Amino acid sequence: MNLKEQINVNNLPAHLAIIMDGNGRWAKQKGFLRTLGHENGVKSVRTTISECAKLGIKHLTLYAFSTENWNRPKFEVEMLMKILVKSLKKELPTFTKNGIKLKAIGDLSLLPEQVQKQLAEVIDHTKDNKHMTLTLALSYGSRAELINAVKEISFKVKNNLISEADIDESVINNHLYTNDLPDVDLLVRTSGEQRISNFLLWQIAYSELYFTEVLWPDFTEEELYKALLTYQNRERRFGKTSEQIK
């Protein structure tokens, strides 16, 4: 039995999030420019989106560009933005055909105008698709997201739109970029790094974490299946005992 056949389609993560790490190291190992690593990483993005849609995963969030990534060399940032625009244009027919709805979270106002325009176009074209929601975290930082939520809630309290006593988890959830997404069930990070890197800090409170040594351009269908099988072999207790959840 191959890995895909071992997956229980009735026990998939409703929300899978991935920190796509290792493009630069992949390129360096092969003697290529870092930008070539990013271009090859797009193939893994396409493969992962396609397989998640086929398996029936409802929500997939990809960490595509962090707030800290703006500090990278200017040439690399410009190339990343060009790759993003090119990919969005190329993938729109696939999104439409497979019922994939595109969302984007982060401080999108910092993105180049051409990227914002292309992103808005694909989001608008796919807004009624219901098979799977693909969320791109772009110019995203979880701390900035939480600060923004605190400011919005504080404004509402100050102006008597809500009371301090009303503030609970649901109120905070409603003021996050991900307000219409479920909590993350499984967080995957490639390249062997074992840290969260300011990604969905609130949303991964009870996530299963999966780290793999595989660099992102080498993340194939088989690597996705391994992550899902590991998830399915774990016991998720949410603070309860094993006996309570059985």
JSON list of C-alpha atoms in Angstrom, two decimals:
[
{"chain": "A", "resi": 1, "resn": "MET", "atom": "CA", "xyz": [0.00, 0.00, 0.00]},
{"chain": "A", "resi": 2, "resn": "ASN", "atom": "CA", "xyz": [1.49, 3.37, -0.99]},
{"chain": "A", "resi": 3, "resn": "LEU", "atom": "CA", "xyz": [1.47, 6.40, 1.29]},
{"chain": "A", "resi": 4, "resn": "LYS", "atom": "CA", "xyz": [-1.56, 8.05, -0.32]},
{"chain": "A", "resi": 5, "resn": "GLU", "atom": "CA", "xyz": [-3.66, 4.92, 0.14]},
{"chain": "A", "resi": 6, "resn": "GLN", "atom": "CA", "xyz": [-2.84, 4.94, 3.86]},
{"chain": "A", "resi": 7, "resn": "ILE", "atom": "CA", "xyz": [-4.36, 8.38, 4.39]},
{"chain": "A", "resi": 8, "resn": "ASN", "atom": "CA", "xyz": [-7.73, 8.44, 6.14]},
{"chain": "A", "resi": 9, "resn": "VAL", "atom": "CA", "xyz": [-9.72, 11.04, 4.19]},
{"chain": "A", "resi": 10, "resn": "ASN", "atom": "CA", "xyz": [-12.12, 11.29, 7.14]},
{"chain": "A", "resi": 11, "resn": "ASN", "atom": "CA", "xyz": [-9.34, 12.51, 9.43]},
{"chain": "A", "resi": 12, "resn": "LEU", "atom": "CA", "xyz": [-7.72, 15.30, 7.45]},
{"chain": "A", "resi": 13, "resn": "PRO", "atom": "CA", "xyz": [-6.73, 18.64, 8.98]},
{"chain": "A", "resi": 14, "resn": "ALA", "atom": "CA", "xyz": [-9.48, 21.14, 8.21]},
{"chain": "A", "resi": 15, "resn": "HIS", "atom": "CA", "xyz": [-6.77, 23.81, 8.07]},
{"chain": "A", "resi": 16, "resn": "LEU", "atom": "CA", "xyz": [-3.21, 23.04, 6.98]},
{"chain": "A", "resi": 17, "resn": "ALA", "atom": "CA", "xyz": [-0.59, 25.80, 7.21]},
{"chain": "A", "resi": 18, "resn": "ILE", "atom": "CA", "xyz": [2.90, 25.59, 5.74]},
{"chain": "A", "resi": 19, "resn": "ILE", "atom": "CA", "xyz": [6.07, 27.59, 6.32]},
{"chain": "A", "resi": 20, "resn": "MET", "atom": "CA", "xyz": [7.76, 27.10, 2.95]},
{"chain": "A", "resi": 21, "resn": "ASP", "atom": "CA", "xyz": [11.43, 27.29, 3.90]},
{"chain": "A", "resi": 22, "resn": "GLY", "atom": "CA", "xyz": [14.66, 26.36, 2.14]},
{"chain": "A", "resi": 23, "resn": "ASN", "atom": "CA", "xyz": [14.48, 27.83, -1.38]},
{"chain": "A", "resi": 24, "resn": "GLY", "atom": "CA", "xyz": [17.71, 29.76, -0.93]},
{"chain": "A", "resi": 25, "resn": "ARG", "atom": "CA", "xyz": [19.62, 26.84, 0.59]},
{"chain": "A", "resi": 26, "resn": "TRP", "atom": "CA", "xyz": [18.35, 24.54, -2.16]},
{"chain": "A", "resi": 27, "resn": "ALA", "atom": "CA", "xyz": [19.78, 26.90, -4.77]},
{"chain": "A", "resi": 28, "resn": "LYS", "atom": "CA", "xyz": [23.06, 27.37, -2.89]},
{"chain": "A", "resi": 29, "resn": "GLN", "atom": "CA", "xyz": [23.60, 23.60, -2.61]},
{"chain": "A", "resi": 30, "resn": "LYS", "atom": "CA", "xyz": [23.28, 23.34, -6.38]},
{"chain": "A", "resi": 31, "resn": "GLY", "atom": "CA", "xyz": [25.42, 26.38, -7.14]},
{"chain": "A", "resi": 32, "resn": "PHE", "atom": "CA", "xyz": [22.45, 28.41, -8.42]},
{"chain": "A", "resi": 33, "resn": "LEU", "atom": "CA", "xyz": [21.31, 31.95, -7.63]},
{"chain": "A", "resi": 34, "resn": "ARG", "atom": "CA", "xyz": [18.82, 32.17, -4.73]},
{"chain": "A", "resi": 35, "resn": "THR", "atom": "CA", "xyz": [16.15, 33.40, -7.14]},
{"chain": "A", "resi": 36, "resn": "LEU", "atom": "CA", "xyz": [16.30, 30.08, -8.99]},
{"chain": "A", "resi": 37, "resn": "GLY", "atom": "CA", "xyz": [15.42, 28.40, -5.71]},
{"chain": "A", "resi": 38, "resn": "HIS", "atom": "CA", "xyz": [12.31, 30.56, -5.44]},
{"chain": "A", "resi": 39, "resn": "GLU", "atom": "CA", "xyz": [11.32, 29.73, -9.02]},
{"chain": "A", "resi": 40, "resn": "ASN", "atom": "CA", "xyz": [11.66, 26.00, -8.31]},
{"chain": "A", "resi": 41, "resn": "GLY", "atom": "CA", "xyz": [9.72, 26.47, -5.09]},
{"chain": "A", "resi": 42, "resn": "VAL", "atom": "CA", "xyz": [6.72, 27.51, -7.18]},
{"chain": "A", "resi": 43, "resn": "LYS", "atom": "CA", "xyz": [6.51, 23.93, -8.50]},
{"chain": "A", "resi": 44, "resn": "SER", "atom": "CA", "xyz": [6.13, 22.64, -4.95]},
{"chain": "A", "resi": 45, "resn": "VAL", "atom": "CA", "xyz": [3.45, 25.26, -4.29]},
{"chain": "A", "resi": 46, "resn": "ARG", "atom": "CA", "xyz": [1.52, 24.06, -7.33]},
{"chain": "A", "resi": 47, "resn": "THR", "atom": "CA", "xyz": [1.90, 20.39, -6.35]},
{"chain": "A", "resi": 48, "resn": "THR", "atom": "CA", "xyz": [0.82, 21.02, -2.75]},
{"chain": "A", "resi": 49, "resn": "ILE", "atom": "CA", "xyz": [-2.24, 23.06, -3.70]},
{"chain": "A", "resi": 50, "resn": "SER", "atom": "CA", "xyz": [-3.31, 20.44, -6.24]},
{"chain": "A", "resi": 51, "resn": "GLU", "atom": "CA", "xyz": [-2.91, 17.50, -3.84]},
{"chain": "A", "resi": 52, "resn": "CYS", "atom": "CA", "xyz": [-4.66, 19.26, -0.96]},
{"chain": "A", "resi": 53, "resn": "ALA", "atom": "CA", "xyz": [-7.60, 20.03, -3.24]},
{"chain": "A", "resi": 54, "resn": "LYS", "atom": "CA", "xyz": [-7.75, 16.41, -4.46]},
{"chain": "A", "resi": 55, "resn": "LEU", "atom": "CA", "xyz": [-7.61, 15.02, -0.91]},
{"chain": "A", "resi": 56, "resn": "GLY", "atom": "CA", "xyz": [-10.36, 17.32, 0.30]},
{"chain": "A", "resi": 57, "resn": "ILE", "atom": "CA", "xyz": [-8.48, 19.66, 2.65]},
{"chain": "A", "resi": 58, "resn": "LYS", "atom": "CA", "xyz": [-10.73, 22.70, 2.99]},
{"chain": "A", "resi": 59, "resn": "HIS", "atom": "CA", "xyz": [-8.21, 25.35, 4.05]},
{"chain": "A", "resi": 60, "resn": "LEU", "atom": "CA", "xyz": [-4.55, 25.71, 3.05]},
{"chain": "A", "resi": 61, "resn": "THR", "atom": "CA", "xyz": [-2.46, 28.69, 4.21]},
{"chain": "A", "resi": 62, "resn": "LEU", "atom": "CA", "xyz": [1.02, 29.27, 2.79]},
{"chain": "A", "resi": 63, "resn": "TYR", "atom": "CA", "xyz": [3.59, 31.59, 4.37]},
{"chain": "A", "resi": 64, "resn": "ALA", "atom": "CA", "xyz": [4.77, 33.23, 1.17]},
{"chain": "A", "resi": 65, "resn": "PHE", "atom": "CA", "xyz": [6.42, 36.48, 2.36]},
{"chain": "A", "resi": 66, "resn": "SER", "atom": "CA", "xyz": [6.90, 37.75, 5.91]},
{"chain": "A", "resi": 67, "resn": "THR", "atom": "CA", "xyz": [7.22, 41.31, 7.17]},
{"chain": "A", "resi": 68, "resn": "GLU", "atom": "CA", "xyz": [10.87, 40.49, 7.92]},
{"chain": "A", "resi": 69, "resn": "ASN", "atom": "CA", "xyz": [11.46, 39.39, 4.31]},
{"chain": "A", "resi": 70, "resn": "TRP", "atom": "CA", "xyz": [11.37, 43.05, 3.24]},
{"chain": "A", "resi": 71, "resn": "ASN", "atom": "CA", "xyz": [14.90, 43.25, 4.75]},
{"chain": "A", "resi": 72, "resn": "ARG", "atom": "CA", "xyz": [16.29, 40.86, 2.16]},
{"chain": "A", "resi": 73, "resn": "PRO", "atom": "CA", "xyz": [18.44, 42.18, -0.74]},
{"chain": "A", "resi": 74, "resn": "LYS", "atom": "CA", "xyz": [16.41, 44.46, -3.01]},
{"chain": "A", "resi": 75, "resn": "PHE", "atom": "CA", "xyz": [17.03, 42.32, -6.11]},
{"chain": "A", "resi": 76, "resn": "GLU", "atom": "CA", "xyz": [15.74, 39.19, -4.38]},
{"chain": "A", "resi": 77, "resn": "VAL", "atom": "CA", "xyz": [12.60, 40.97, -3.15]},
{"chain": "A", "resi": 78, "resn": "GLU", "atom": "CA", "xyz": [11.91, 42.33, -6.63]},
{"chain": "A", "resi": 79, "resn": "MET", "atom": "CA", "xyz": [12.32, 38.87, -8.14]},
{"chain": "A", "resi": 80, "resn": "LEU", "atom": "CA", "xyz": [10.00, 37.35, -5.55]},
{"chain": "A", "resi": 81, "resn": "MET", "atom": "CA", "xyz": [7.34, 39.92, -6.44]},
{"chain": "A", "resi": 82, "resn": "LYS", "atom": "CA", "xyz": [7.73, 39.22, -10.17]},
{"chain": "A", "resi": 83, "resn": "ILE", "atom": "CA", "xyz": [7.42, 35.46, -9.53]},
{"chain": "A", "resi": 84, "resn": "LEU", "atom": "CA", "xyz": [4.28, 36.12, -7.48]},
{"chain": "A", "resi": 85, "resn": "VAL", "atom": "CA", "xyz": [2.58, 38.15, -10.23]},
{"chain": "A", "resi": 86, "resn": "LYS", "atom": "CA", "xyz": [3.55, 35.61, -12.88]},
{"chain": "A", "resi": 87, "resn": "SER", "atom": "CA", "xyz": [2.28, 32.71, -10.75]},
{"chain": "A", "resi": 88, "resn": "LEU", "atom": "CA", "xyz": [-1.06, 34.39, -9.98]},
{"chain": "A", "resi": 89, "resn": "LYS", "atom": "CA", "xyz": [-1.69, 35.02, -13.66]},
{"chain": "A", "resi": 90, "resn": "LYS", "atom": "CA", "xyz": [-0.73, 31.48, -14.60]},
{"chain": "A", "resi": 91, "resn": "GLU", "atom": "CA", "xyz": [-2.72, 29.74, -11.84]},
{"chain": "A", "resi": 92, "resn": "LEU", "atom": "CA", "xyz": [-6.05, 31.58, -12.21]},
{"chain": "A", "resi": 93, "resn": "PRO", "atom": "CA", "xyz": [-7.50, 29.05, -14.72]},
{"chain": "A", "resi": 94, "resn": "THR", "atom": "CA", "xyz": [-6.45, 26.19, -12.41]},
{"chain": "A", "resi": 95, "resn": "PHE", "atom": "CA", "xyz": [-8.07, 27.87, -9.39]},
{"chain": "A", "resi": 96, "resn": "THR", "atom": "CA", "xyz": [-11.27, 28.35, -11.37]},
{"chain": "A", "resi": 97, "resn": "LYS", "atom": "CA", "xyz": [-11.30, 24.78, -12.70]},
{"chain": "A", "resi": 98, "resn": "ASN", "atom": "CA", "xyz": [-10.72, 23.24, -9.25]},
{"chain": "A", "resi": 99, "resn": "GLY", "atom": "CA", "xyz": [-13.01, 25.49, -7.24]},
{"chain": "A", "resi": 100, "resn": "ILE", "atom": "CA", "xyz": [-10.19, 27.13, -5.27]},
{"chain": "A", "resi": 101, "resn": "LYS", "atom": "CA", "xyz": [-10.89, 30.43, -3.57]},
{"chain": "A", "resi": 102, "resn": "LEU", "atom": "CA", "xyz": [-7.88, 32.71, -3.06]},
{"chain": "A", "resi": 103, "resn": "LYS", "atom": "CA", "xyz": [-7.40, 34.91, 0.00]},
{"chain": "A", "resi": 104, "resn": "ALA", "atom": "CA", "xyz": [-4.45, 37.00, 1.15]},
{"chain": "A", "resi": 105, "resn": "ILE", "atom": "CA", "xyz": [-3.52, 38.10, 4.67]},
{"chain": "A", "resi": 106, "resn": "GLY", "atom": "CA", "xyz": [-0.93, 40.59, 5.87]},
{"chain": "A", "resi": 107, "resn": "ASP", "atom": "CA", "xyz": [-0.17, 44.27, 5.32]},
{"chain": "A", "resi": 108, "resn": "LEU", "atom": "CA", "xyz": [-0.97, 44.12, 1.63]},
{"chain": "A", "resi": 109, "resn": "SER", "atom": "CA", "xyz": [-0.58, 47.91, 1.28]},
{"chain": "A", "resi": 110, "resn": "LEU", "atom": "CA", "xyz": [3.21, 47.39, 1.37]},
{"chain": "A", "resi": 111, "resn": "LEU", "atom": "CA", "xyz": [3.14, 45.19, -1.74]},
{"chain": "A", "resi": 112, "resn": "PRO", "atom": "CA", "xyz": [4.05, 46.77, -5.12]},
{"chain": "A", "resi": 113, "resn": "GLU", "atom": "CA", "xyz": [1.04, 48.18, -6.97]},
{"chain": "A", "resi": 114, "resn": "GLN", "atom": "CA", "xyz": [1.27, 45.56, -9.73]},
{"chain": "A", "resi": 115, "resn": "VAL", "atom": "CA", "xyz": [1.16, 42.76, -7.15]},
{"chain": "A", "resi": 116, "resn": "GLN", "atom": "CA", "xyz": [-1.80, 44.33, -5.35]},
{"chain": "A", "resi": 117, "resn": "LYS", "atom": "CA", "xyz": [-3.66, 44.68, -8.64]},
{"chain": "A", "resi": 118, "resn": "GLN", "atom": "CA", "xyz": [-3.02, 41.08, -9.76]},
{"chain": "A", "resi": 119, "resn": "LEU", "atom": "CA", "xyz": [-3.85, 39.73, -6.32]},
{"chain": "A", "resi": 120, "resn": "ALA", "atom": "CA", "xyz": [-7.13, 41.65, -6.18]},
{"chain": "A", "resi": 121, "resn": "GLU", "atom": "CA", "xyz": [-8.06, 40.39, -9.64]},
{"chain": "A", "resi": 122, "resn": "VAL", "atom": "CA", "xyz": [-7.53, 36.71, -8.77]},
{"chain": "A", "resi": 123, "resn": "ILE", "atom": "CA", "xyz": [-9.28, 37.10, -5.40]},
{"chain": "A", "resi": 124, "resn": "ASP", "atom": "CA", "xyz": [-12.28, 38.67, -7.12]},
{"chain": "A", "resi": 125, "resn": "HIS", "atom": "CA", "xyz": [-12.41, 36.00, -9.85]},
{"chain": "A", "resi": 126, "resn": "THR", "atom": "CA", "xyz": [-12.33, 33.15, -7.32]},
{"chain": "A", "resi": 127, "resn": "LYS", "atom": "CA", "xyz": [-14.47, 34.62, -4.52]},
{"chain": "A", "resi": 128, "resn": "ASP", "atom": "CA", "xyz": [-17.41, 32.27, -5.17]},
{"chain": "A", "resi": 129, "resn": "ASN", "atom": "CA", "xyz": [-15.34, 29.07, -5.35]},
{"chain": "A", "resi": 130, "resn": "LYS", "atom": "CA", "xyz": [-16.12, 26.66, -2.53]},
{"chain": "A", "resi": 131, "resn": "HIS", "atom": "CA", "xyz": [-14.00, 23.51, -2.87]},
{"chain": "A", "resi": 132, "resn": "MET", "atom": "CA", "xyz": [-10.94, 24.85, -1.03]},
{"chain": "A", "resi": 133, "resn": "THR", "atom": "CA", "xyz": [-9.71, 28.17, 0.36]},
{"chain": "A", "resi": 134, "resn": "LEU", "atom": "CA", "xyz": [-6.07, 28.98, -0.39]},
{"chain": "A", "resi": 135, "resn": "THR", "atom": "CA", "xyz": [-4.69, 31.78, 1.78]},
{"chain": "A", "resi": 136, "resn": "LEU", "atom": "CA", "xyz": [-1.39, 33.46, 0.97]},
{"chain": "A", "resi": 137, "resn": "ALA", "atom": "CA", "xyz": [0.34, 35.16, 3.90]},
{"chain": "A", "resi": 138, "resn": "LEU", "atom": "CA", "xyz": [2.05, 38.11, 2.20]},
{"chain": "A", "resi": 139, "resn": "SER", "atom": "CA", "xyz": [3.89, 40.89, 4.02]},
{"chain": "A", "resi": 140, "resn": "TYR", "atom": "CA", "xyz": [2.55, 39.01, 7.01]},
{"chain": "A", "resi": 141, "resn": "GLY", "atom": "CA", "xyz": [3.67, 39.08, 10.64]},
{"chain": "A", "resi": 142, "resn": "SER", "atom": "CA", "xyz": [1.60, 37.60, 13.46]},
{"chain": "A", "resi": 143, "resn": "ARG", "atom": "CA", "xyz": [2.69, 40.19, 16.02]},
{"chain": "A", "resi": 144, "resn": "ALA", "atom": "CA", "xyz": [1.64, 43.00, 13.68]},
{"chain": "A", "resi": 145, "resn": "GLU", "atom": "CA", "xyz": [-1.69, 41.21, 13.18]},
{"chain": "A", "resi": 146, "resn": "LEU", "atom": "CA", "xyz": [-2.23, 40.99, 16.96]},
{"chain": "A", "resi": 147, "resn": "ILE", "atom": "CA", "xyz": [-1.24, 44.64, 17.48]},
{"chain": "A", "resi": 148, "resn": "ASN", "atom": "CA", "xyz": [-3.74, 45.63, 14.80]},
{"chain": "A", "resi": 149, "resn": "ALA", "atom": "CA", "xyz": [-6.46, 43.57, 16.50]},
{"chain": "A", "resi": 150, "resn": "VAL", "atom": "CA", "xyz": [-5.72, 45.17, 19.91]},
{"chain": "A", "resi": 151, "resn": "LYS", "atom": "CA", "xyz": [-5.93, 48.65, 18.37]},
{"chain": "A", "resi": 152, "resn": "GLU", "atom": "CA", "xyz": [-9.27, 47.90, 16.69]},
{"chain": "A", "resi": 153, "resn": "ILE", "atom": "CA", "xyz": [-10.77, 46.41, 19.84]},
{"chain": "A", "resi": 154, "resn": "SER", "atom": "CA", "xyz": [-9.45, 49.31, 21.96]},
{"chain": "A", "resi": 155, "resn": "PHE", "atom": "CA", "xyz": [-11.07, 51.79, 19.58]},
{"chain": "A", "resi": 156, "resn": "LYS", "atom": "CA", "xyz": [-14.40, 50.00, 19.88]},
{"chain": "A", "resi": 157, "resn": "VAL", "atom": "CA", "xyz": [-14.22, 49.92, 23.67]},
{"chain": "A", "resi": 158, "resn": "LYS", "atom": "CA", "xyz": [-13.28, 53.62, 23.80]},
{"chain": "A", "resi": 159, "resn": "ASN", "atom": "CA", "xyz": [-16.24, 54.50, 21.58]},
{"chain": "A", "resi": 160, "resn": "ASN", "atom": "CA", "xyz": [-18.67, 52.25, 23.50]},
{"chain": "A", "resi": 161, "resn": "LEU", "atom": "CA", "xyz": [-19.19, 49.91, 20.55]},
{"chain": "A", "resi": 162, "resn": "ILE", "atom": "CA", "xyz": [-18.28, 46.97, 22.79]},
{"chain": "A", "resi": 163, "resn": "SER", "atom": "CA", "xyz": [-17.62, 46.74, 26.52]},
{"chain": "A", "resi": 164, "resn": "GLU", "atom": "CA", "xyz": [-14.42, 45.48, 28.11]},
{"chain": "A", "resi": 165, "resn": "ALA", "atom": "CA", "xyz": [-16.43, 42.60, 29.60]},
{"chain": "A", "resi": 166, "resn": "ASP", "atom": "CA", "xyz": [-17.39, 41.47, 26.08]},
{"chain": "A", "resi": 167, "resn": "ILE", "atom": "CA", "xyz": [-13.78, 40.72, 25.09]},
{"chain": "A", "resi": 168, "resn": "ASP", "atom": "CA", "xyz": [-13.22, 36.98, 24.76]},
{"chain": "A", "resi": 169, "resn": "GLU", "atom": "CA", "xyz": [-11.55, 34.61, 22.29]},
{"chain": "A", "resi": 170, "resn": "SER", "atom": "CA", "xyz": [-14.27, 35.05, 19.68]},
{"chain": "A", "resi": 171, "resn": "VAL", "atom": "CA", "xyz": [-13.91, 38.85, 19.76]},
{"chain": "A", "resi": 172, "resn": "ILE", "atom": "CA", "xyz": [-10.16, 38.56, 19.23]},
{"chain": "A", "resi": 173, "resn": "ASN", "atom": "CA", "xyz": [-10.68, 35.99, 16.45]},
{"chain": "A", "resi": 174, "resn": "ASN", "atom": "CA", "xyz": [-13.08, 38.37, 14.72]},
{"chain": "A", "resi": 175, "resn": "HIS", "atom": "CA", "xyz": [-10.42, 41.08, 14.56]},
{"chain": "A", "resi": 176, "resn": "LEU", "atom": "CA", "xyz": [-7.65, 38.92, 13.07]},
{"chain": "A", "resi": 177, "resn": "TYR", "atom": "CA", "xyz": [-6.85, 38.70, 9.35]},
{"chain": "A", "resi": 178, "resn": "THR", "atom": "CA", "xyz": [-8.01, 35.07, 9.55]},
{"chain": "A", "resi": 179, "resn": "ASN", "atom": "CA", "xyz": [-11.43, 35.86, 11.05]},
{"chain": "A", "resi": 180, "resn": "ASP", "atom": "CA", "xyz": [-13.24, 33.62, 8.56]},
{"chain": "A", "resi": 181, "resn": "LEU", "atom": "CA", "xyz": [-10.82, 30.67, 8.84]},
{"chain": "A", "resi": 182, "resn": "PRO", "atom": "CA", "xyz": [-10.79, 27.85, 11.40]},
{"chain": "A", "resi": 183, "resn": "ASP", "atom": "CA", "xyz": [-7.82, 27.39, 13.74]},
{"chain": "A", "resi": 184, "resn": "VAL", "atom": "CA", "xyz": [-4.83, 25.60, 12.20]},
{"chain": "A", "resi": 185, "resn": "ASP", "atom": "CA", "xyz": [-4.86, 21.83, 12.79]},
{"chain": "A", "resi": 186, "resn": "LEU", "atom": "CA", "xyz": [-1.46, 21.05, 11.29]},
{"chain": "A", "resi": 187, "resn": "LEU", "atom": "CA", "xyz": [1.53, 23.35, 10.82]},
{"chain": "A", "resi": 188, "resn": "VAL", "atom": "CA", "xyz": [4.31, 22.09, 8.54]},
{"chain": "A", "resi": 189, "resn": "ARG", "atom": "CA", "xyz": [7.75, 23.65, 8.22]},
{"chain": "A", "resi": 190, "resn": "THR", "atom": "CA", "xyz": [10.33, 22.49, 5.71]},
{"chain": "A", "resi": 191, "resn": "SER", "atom": "CA", "xyz": [14.15, 22.78, 5.66]},
{"chain": "A", "resi": 192, "resn": "GLY", "atom": "CA", "xyz": [14.88, 21.42, 9.14]},
{"chain": "A", "resi": 193, "resn": "GLU", "atom": "CA", "xyz": [14.31, 24.68, 11.02]},
{"chain": "A", "resi": 194, "resn": "GLN", "atom": "CA", "xyz": [12.19, 24.18, 14.12]},
{"chain": "A", "resi": 195, "resn": "ARG", "atom": "CA", "xyz": [10.65, 27.55, 14.85]},
{"chain": "A", "resi": 196, "resn": "ILE", "atom": "CA", "xyz": [7.41, 29.39, 14.11]},
{"chain": "A", "resi": 197, "resn": "SER", "atom": "CA", "xyz": [8.91, 32.63, 12.73]},
{"chain": "A", "resi": 198, "resn": "ASN", "atom": "CA", "xyz": [6.03, 34.96, 13.66]},
{"chain": "A", "resi": 199, "resn": "PHE", "atom": "CA", "xyz": [3.43, 32.93, 11.75]},
{"chain": "A", "resi": 200, "resn": "LEU", "atom": "CA", "xyz": [-0.17, 32.56, 12.95]},
{"chain": "A", "resi": 201, "resn": "LEU", "atom": "CA", "xyz": [0.82, 32.64, 16.63]},
{"chain": "A", "resi": 202, "resn": "TRP", "atom": "CA", "xyz": [-2.77, 32.86, 17.90]},
{"chain": "A", "resi": 203, "resn": "GLN", "atom": "CA", "xyz": [-4.20, 30.44, 15.34]},
{"chain": "A", "resi": 204, "resn": "ILE", "atom": "CA", "xyz": [-1.75, 27.58, 16.05]},
{"chain": "A", "resi": 205, "resn": "ALA", "atom": "CA", "xyz": [-2.41, 27.39, 19.80]},
{"chain": "A", "resi": 206, "resn": "TYR", "atom": "CA", "xyz": [-3.48, 23.72, 19.51]},
{"chain": "A", "resi": 207, "resn": "SER", "atom": "CA", "xyz": [-1.89, 22.82, 16.18]},
{"chain": "A", "resi": 208, "resn": "GLU", "atom": "CA", "xyz": [0.13, 19.71, 15.59]},
{"chain": "A", "resi": 209, "resn": "LEU", "atom": "CA", "xyz": [3.64, 20.74, 14.51]},
{"chain": "A", "resi": 210, "resn": "TYR", "atom": "CA", "xyz": [5.53, 18.83, 11.82]},
{"chain": "A", "resi": 211, "resn": "PHE", "atom": "CA", "xyz": [9.13, 19.64, 10.90]},
{"chain": "A", "resi": 212, "resn": "THR", "atom": "CA", "xyz": [10.94, 18.05, 7.98]},
{"chain": "A", "resi": 213, "resn": "GLU", "atom": "CA", "xyz": [14.54, 18.30, 6.77]},
{"chain": "A", "resi": 214, "resn": "VAL", "atom": "CA", "xyz": [13.31, 18.46, 3.16]},
{"chain": "A", "resi": 215, "resn": "LEU", "atom": "CA", "xyz": [13.96, 21.80, 1.46]},
{"chain": "A", "resi": 216, "resn": "TRP", "atom": "CA", "xyz": [10.83, 23.40, -0.01]},
{"chain": "A", "resi": 217, "resn": "PRO", "atom": "CA", "xyz": [11.66, 22.87, -3.73]},
{"chain": "A", "resi": 218, "resn": "ASP", "atom": "CA", "xyz": [11.95, 19.12, -2.93]},
{"chain": "A", "resi": 219, "resn": "PHE", "atom": "CA", "xyz": [8.59, 18.97, -1.10]},
{"chain": "A", "resi": 220, "resn": "THR", "atom": "CA", "xyz": [6.67, 16.48, -3.23]},
{"chain": "A", "resi": 221, "resn": "GLU", "atom": "CA", "xyz": [3.29, 14.75, -2.93]},
{"chain": "A", "resi": 222, "resn": "GLU", "atom": "CA", "xyz": [5.02, 12.00, -0.97]},
{"chain": "A", "resi": 223, "resn": "GLU", "atom": "CA", "xyz": [6.35, 14.50, 1.57]},
{"chain": "A", "resi": 224, "resn": "LEU", "atom": "CA", "xyz": [2.84, 15.94, 1.99]},
{"chain": "A", "resi": 225, "resn": "TYR", "atom": "CA", "xyz": [1.47, 12.44, 2.58]},
{"chain": "A", "resi": 226, "resn": "LYS", "atom": "CA", "xyz": [4.14, 11.81, 5.25]},
{"chain": "A", "resi": 227, "resn": "ALA", "atom": "CA", "xyz": [3.09, 14.97, 7.09]},
{"chain": "A", "resi": 228, "resn": "LEU", "atom": "CA", "xyz": [-0.59, 14.03, 6.92]},
{"chain": "A", "resi": 229, "resn": "LEU", "atom": "CA", "xyz": [0.06, 10.47, 8.11]},
{"chain": "A", "resi": 230, "resn": "THR", "atom": "CA", "xyz": [2.09, 11.76, 11.05]},
{"chain": "A", "resi": 231, "resn": "TYR", "atom": "CA", "xyz": [-0.81, 14.06, 11.92]},
{"chain": "A", "resi": 232, "resn": "GLN", "atom": "CA", "xyz": [-3.28, 11.18, 11.74]},
{"chain": "A", "resi": 233, "resn": "ASN", "atom": "CA", "xyz": [-1.16, 9.05, 14.06]},
{"chain": "A", "resi": 234, "resn": "ARG", "atom": "CA", "xyz": [-1.15, 11.66, 16.81]},
{"chain": "A", "resi": 235, "resn": "GLU", "atom": "CA", "xyz": [-3.65, 11.94, 19.64]},
{"chain": "A", "resi": 236, "resn": "ARG", "atom": "CA", "xyz": [-5.15, 15.42, 19.86]},
{"chain": "A", "resi": 237, "resn": "ARG", "atom": "CA", "xyz": [-6.34, 15.97, 23.42]},
{"chain": "A", "resi": 238, "resn": "PHE", "atom": "CA", "xyz": [-6.84, 19.76, 23.67]},
{"chain": "A", "resi": 239, "resn": "GLY", "atom": "CA", "xyz": [-5.96, 19.68, 27.36]},
{"chain": "A", "resi": 240, "resn": "LYS", "atom": "CA", "xyz": [-8.01, 16.58, 28.16]},
{"chain": "A", "resi": 241, "resn": "THR", "atom": "CA", "xyz": [-6.79, 13.11, 29.09]},
{"chain": "A", "resi": 242, "resn": "SER", "atom": "CA", "xyz": [-6.62, 10.20, 26.65]},
{"chain": "A", "resi": 243, "resn": "GLU", "atom": "CA", "xyz": [-9.53, 8.55, 28.46]},
{"chain": "A", "resi": 244, "resn": "GLN", "atom": "CA", "xyz": [-11.73, 11.62, 28.10]},
{"chain": "A", "resi": 245, "resn": "ILE", "atom": "CA", "xyz": [-11.44, 11.80, 24.33]},
{"chain": "A", "resi": 246, "resn": "LYS", "atom": "CA", "xyz": [-12.11, 8.12, 23.68]}
]
